[in-house]
Amino acid sequence: DTAVSQTPKYLVTQMGNDKSIKCEQNLGHDTMYWYKQDSKKFLKIMFSYNNKELIINETVPNRFSPKSPDKAHLNLHINSLELGDSAVYFCASSQTATNEKLFFGSGTQLSVL
Amino acid sequence: AQSVTQLDSHVSVSEGTPVLLRCNYSSSYSPSLFWYVQHPNKGLQLLLKYTSAATLVKGINGFEAEFKKSETSFHLTKPSAHMSDAAEYFCVVRINTGGFKTIFGAGTRLFVKA
């Protein structure tokens, strides 16, 4: 069973569209994250939720809105997509907010045309 | 300011030869240090971590890293490279500044030649 799963794996869309990426973890972890990996492989945290509450919100445009319906899910909704949003988005989880080991999903490659 | 520098963007070795991936960090706080590996089209996987116990840390797949505070380094090594080691490797620093902050290095791509 996949520990952290995110869908879709690939997402190709036009500028201006709204899209969502879903993430689920079956590890019973309290904390979930969204990371963005750019074309140079640089990883940067976007958001973190602990027990459905937002605890980290880095400098990310308001067009990005995370939603956590329960602690096993953290979805990422993106409005009015722009070319610069093209990247690989990784979902991750950790047992607690202070636990250091991250478990990553396999990534969603977003291409905005 | 806190930062992580991976000194090589690419490293190429022959199968069976040693691997050295270099990482230096800058932090005003006592850091926890990690190495993650990312295989193509996969998420990152933890290789090993240092959290203020033994300075020589052993990880999975024969990798190890040594924390050297005087040099602010945490280089990753493996005695003998295998083809399956070809991947992207990330050095990561985690610090507690009142809240935890995780900083990823830019990554080092390891190529292994037959």
Short mmCIF file of C-alpha atoms in Angstrom, two decimals:
data_model
loop_
_atom_site.label_atom_id
_atom_site.label_comp_id
_atom_site.label_asym_id
_atom_site.label_seq_id
_atom_site.Cartn_x
_atom_site.Cartn_y
_atom_site.Cartn_z
CA ASP A 1 0.00 0.00 0.00
CA THR A 2 1.29 3.46 -0.91
CA ALA A 3 1.94 5.49 2.24
CA VAL A 4 1.51 8.96 0.70
CA SER A 5 -0.42 9.06 -2.53
CA GLN A 6 -1.18 12.05 -4.65
CA THR A 7 -3.26 12.43 -7.79
CA PRO A 8 -2.98 13.13 -10.58
CA LYS A 9 0.59 12.18 -11.45
CA TYR A 10 0.60 14.47 -14.47
CA LEU A 11 -1.51 17.56 -15.07
CA VAL A 12 -1.39 19.60 -18.27
CA THR A 13 -3.63 22.64 -18.48
CA GLN A 14 -4.06 26.07 -20.00
CA MET A 15 -3.23 29.37 -18.37
CA GLY A 16 -6.11 30.82 -16.41
CA ASN A 17 -7.66 27.48 -15.50
CA ASP A 18 -8.35 26.26 -11.96
CA LYS A 19 -7.03 22.86 -10.92
CA SER A 20 -6.71 20.69 -7.82
CA ILE A 21 -4.18 18.12 -6.66
CA LYS A 22 -5.21 15.61 -4.04
CA CYS A 23 -3.08 13.98 -1.38
CA GLU A 24 -3.82 11.22 1.07
CA GLN A 25 -1.66 9.48 3.65
CA ASN A 26 -2.49 6.20 5.34
CA LEU A 27 0.29 6.37 7.94
CA GLY A 28 -1.81 7.92 10.70
CA HIS A 29 0.44 11.00 10.67
CA ASP A 30 -0.69 14.29 12.17
CA THR A 31 1.19 16.62 9.87
CA MET A 32 1.07 17.07 6.10
CA TYR A 33 2.94 19.36 3.72
CA TRP A 34 2.99 20.67 0.19
CA TYR A 35 6.34 21.31 -1.46
CA LYS A 36 7.09 22.82 -4.86
CA GLN A 37 10.08 21.59 -6.86
CA ASP A 38 11.12 23.88 -9.68
CA SER A 39 12.89 23.01 -12.91
CA LYS A 40 16.26 23.25 -11.16
CA LYS A 41 15.14 20.61 -8.64
CA PHE A 42 15.02 23.17 -5.84
CA LEU A 43 12.46 22.17 -3.21
CA LYS A 44 10.56 24.76 -1.26
CA ILE A 45 7.84 24.30 1.32
CA MET A 46 4.51 25.91 0.56
CA PHE A 47 2.17 24.85 3.35
CA SER A 48 1.99 22.62 6.37
CA TYR A 49 -1.07 21.40 8.25
CA ASN A 50 -1.13 19.77 11.66
CA ASN A 51 -4.36 18.00 12.58
CA LYS A 52 -6.21 19.95 9.90
CA GLU A 53 -4.86 23.30 11.09
CA LEU A 54 -2.53 25.46 9.03
CA ILE A 55 0.84 25.85 10.76
CA ILE A 56 3.14 26.92 7.96
CA ASN A 57 2.22 29.23 5.11
CA GLU A 58 5.23 30.41 3.20
CA THR A 59 5.12 33.28 0.77
CA VAL A 60 2.77 31.71 -1.74
CA PRO A 61 0.30 33.59 -3.98
CA ASN A 62 -3.30 33.65 -2.78
CA ARG A 63 -4.20 31.67 -5.88
CA PHE A 64 -2.93 28.62 -4.00
CA SER A 65 -5.35 27.38 -1.36
CA PRO A 66 -4.77 24.21 0.64
CA LYS A 67 -7.69 22.36 2.16
CA SER A 68 -7.52 19.64 4.79
CA PRO A 69 -10.89 17.90 5.28
CA ASP A 70 -9.29 15.53 7.80
CA LYS A 71 -5.78 14.84 8.96
CA ALA A 72 -5.27 12.12 6.35
CA HIS A 73 -5.94 14.45 3.43
CA LEU A 74 -4.39 17.69 2.25
CA ASN A 75 -5.54 18.95 -1.13
CA LEU A 76 -4.08 21.84 -3.08
CA HIS A 77 -6.30 24.04 -5.20
CA ILE A 78 -4.80 26.49 -7.65
CA ASN A 79 -6.81 29.30 -9.24
CA SER A 80 -5.97 31.20 -12.42
CA LEU A 81 -2.95 29.10 -13.29
CA GLU A 82 0.12 30.91 -14.64
CA LEU A 83 3.09 29.70 -16.67
CA GLY A 84 5.34 30.07 -13.62
CA ASP A 85 3.24 27.55 -11.71
CA SER A 86 4.70 24.78 -13.86
CA ALA A 87 6.65 22.55 -11.49
CA VAL A 88 6.48 19.27 -9.65
CA TYR A 89 4.39 19.45 -6.50
CA PHE A 90 5.13 17.01 -3.71
CA CYS A 91 2.89 16.10 -0.83
CA ALA A 92 4.59 14.84 2.33
CA SER A 93 3.69 13.83 5.86
CA SER A 94 5.38 13.38 9.21
CA GLN A 95 4.22 11.71 12.39
CA THR A 96 4.00 15.01 14.24
CA ALA A 97 4.91 18.62 13.53
CA THR A 98 8.15 18.15 15.46
CA ASN A 99 9.00 14.76 14.03
CA GLU A 100 11.78 15.14 11.53
CA LYS A 101 11.26 12.26 9.15
CA LEU A 102 9.28 13.20 6.08
CA PHE A 103 7.46 10.71 3.88
CA PHE A 104 6.93 11.96 0.35
CA GLY A 105 4.40 11.20 -2.33
CA SER A 106 5.67 10.54 -5.86
CA GLY A 107 4.85 14.02 -7.11
CA THR A 108 2.46 15.72 -9.49
CA GLN A 109 4.04 17.24 -12.56
CA LEU A 110 2.05 20.34 -13.47
CA SER A 111 2.55 21.88 -16.90
CA VAL A 112 0.80 25.15 -17.66
CA LEU A 113 0.63 26.00 -21.36
CA ALA B 1 20.76 33.40 8.05
CA GLN B 2 20.38 29.68 7.66
CA SER B 3 21.42 27.99 4.42
CA VAL B 4 22.45 24.72 2.85
CA THR B 5 25.01 24.48 0.07
CA GLN B 6 25.58 21.37 -1.96
CA LEU B 7 28.91 22.01 -3.53
CA ASP B 8 28.43 19.94 -6.68
CA SER B 9 25.39 20.02 -8.94
CA HIS B 10 26.58 16.84 -10.69
CA VAL B 11 28.90 14.01 -9.64
CA SER B 12 29.88 11.17 -11.95
CA VAL B 13 31.55 7.97 -10.71
CA SER B 14 32.23 4.52 -12.08
CA GLU B 15 30.45 1.54 -10.65
CA GLY B 16 32.43 0.07 -7.75
CA THR B 17 34.25 3.32 -6.92
CA PRO B 18 33.63 5.53 -3.87
CA VAL B 19 30.96 8.23 -3.78
CA LEU B 20 31.36 11.62 -2.11
CA LEU B 21 28.54 14.16 -2.17
CA ARG B 22 29.41 17.37 -0.35
CA CYS B 23 27.16 19.50 1.82
CA ASN B 24 27.91 22.56 3.91
CA TYR B 25 25.44 24.39 6.09
CA SER B 26 25.17 27.69 7.85
CA SER B 27 23.06 27.99 10.99
CA SER B 28 23.00 29.99 14.18
CA TYR B 29 21.15 27.12 15.84
CA SER B 30 22.05 23.51 16.47
CA PRO B 31 20.74 21.81 13.35
CA SER B 32 19.38 18.41 12.55
CA LEU B 33 20.82 17.26 9.24
CA PHE B 34 19.46 14.85 6.68
CA TRP B 35 20.17 13.33 3.32
CA TYR B 36 17.28 12.42 1.05
CA VAL B 37 17.43 10.57 -2.27
CA GLN B 38 15.08 11.11 -5.20
CA HIS B 39 14.95 8.55 -7.98
CA PRO B 40 13.43 9.60 -11.32
CA ASN B 41 9.69 10.24 -11.12
CA LYS B 42 9.63 9.34 -7.45
CA GLY B 43 9.21 11.20 -4.20
CA LEU B 44 12.10 11.83 -1.84
CA GLN B 45 13.19 9.06 0.49
CA LEU B 46 15.14 9.54 3.71
CA LEU B 47 18.66 8.07 3.54
CA LEU B 48 19.95 9.07 6.96
CA LYS B 49 19.76 11.75 9.63
CA TYR B 50 21.94 13.38 12.29
CA THR B 51 20.28 14.68 15.43
CA SER B 52 23.12 15.40 17.88
CA ALA B 53 24.02 11.83 18.75
CA ALA B 54 26.95 10.05 17.03
CA THR B 55 28.66 12.25 14.46
CA LEU B 56 29.07 9.36 12.00
CA VAL B 57 25.65 8.34 10.82
CA LYS B 58 24.88 5.18 8.88
CA GLY B 59 21.93 5.10 6.53
CA ILE B 60 20.24 2.78 4.10
CA ASN B 61 21.87 1.22 1.02
CA GLY B 62 25.40 1.49 2.44
CA PHE B 63 25.47 5.28 2.67
CA GLU B 64 26.90 7.15 5.61
CA ALA B 65 27.57 10.76 6.52
CA GLU B 66 29.79 12.48 9.04
CA PHE B 67 28.78 15.63 10.88
CA LYS B 68 31.79 17.94 11.31
CA LYS B 69 30.81 20.95 13.35
CA SER B 70 34.16 22.70 12.92
CA GLU B 71 33.78 22.53 9.16
CA THR B 72 29.98 22.94 9.17
CA SER B 73 29.83 19.99 6.83
CA PHE B 74 27.73 16.86 6.44
CA HIS B 75 29.17 15.04 3.45
CA LEU B 76 27.56 11.84 2.18
CA THR B 77 29.75 8.88 1.27
CA LYS B 78 29.51 5.33 0.06
CA PRO B 79 32.51 3.00 -0.39
CA SER B 80 31.35 1.43 -3.63
CA ALA B 81 28.81 2.87 -6.05
CA HIS B 82 26.11 0.74 -7.61
CA MET B 83 24.18 1.51 -10.77
CA SER B 84 21.00 1.77 -8.70
CA ASP B 85 22.53 4.69 -6.75
CA ALA B 86 22.08 6.99 -9.75
CA ALA B 87 19.62 9.61 -8.50
CA GLU B 88 19.29 13.13 -7.13
CA TYR B 89 20.50 13.64 -3.56
CA PHE B 90 19.34 16.43 -1.26
CA CYS B 91 21.05 17.67 1.87
CA VAL B 92 18.53 19.10 4.33
CA VAL B 93 18.87 21.19 7.46
CA ARG B 94 16.17 21.48 10.10
CA ILE B 95 16.36 24.05 12.85
CA ASN B 96 14.14 25.10 15.70
CA THR B 97 13.80 28.87 15.76
CA GLY B 98 10.71 28.78 17.94
CA GLY B 99 9.04 26.90 15.13
CA PHE B 100 10.70 24.29 12.95
CA LYS B 101 12.19 25.38 9.65
CA THR B 102 13.35 22.89 7.01
CA ILE B 103 15.78 24.04 4.33
CA PHE B 104 16.62 21.92 1.31
CA GLY B 105 19.87 22.10 -0.63
CA ALA B 106 19.71 22.50 -4.40
CA GLY B 107 20.49 18.83 -4.97
CA THR B 108 23.38 16.83 -6.44
CA ARG B 109 22.76 14.56 -9.39
CA LEU B 110 24.78 11.35 -9.11
CA PHE B 111 25.65 9.53 -12.33
CA VAL B 112 27.07 6.00 -12.13
CA LYS B 113 28.93 4.66 -15.16
CA ALA B 114 29.19 0.96 -15.89
#
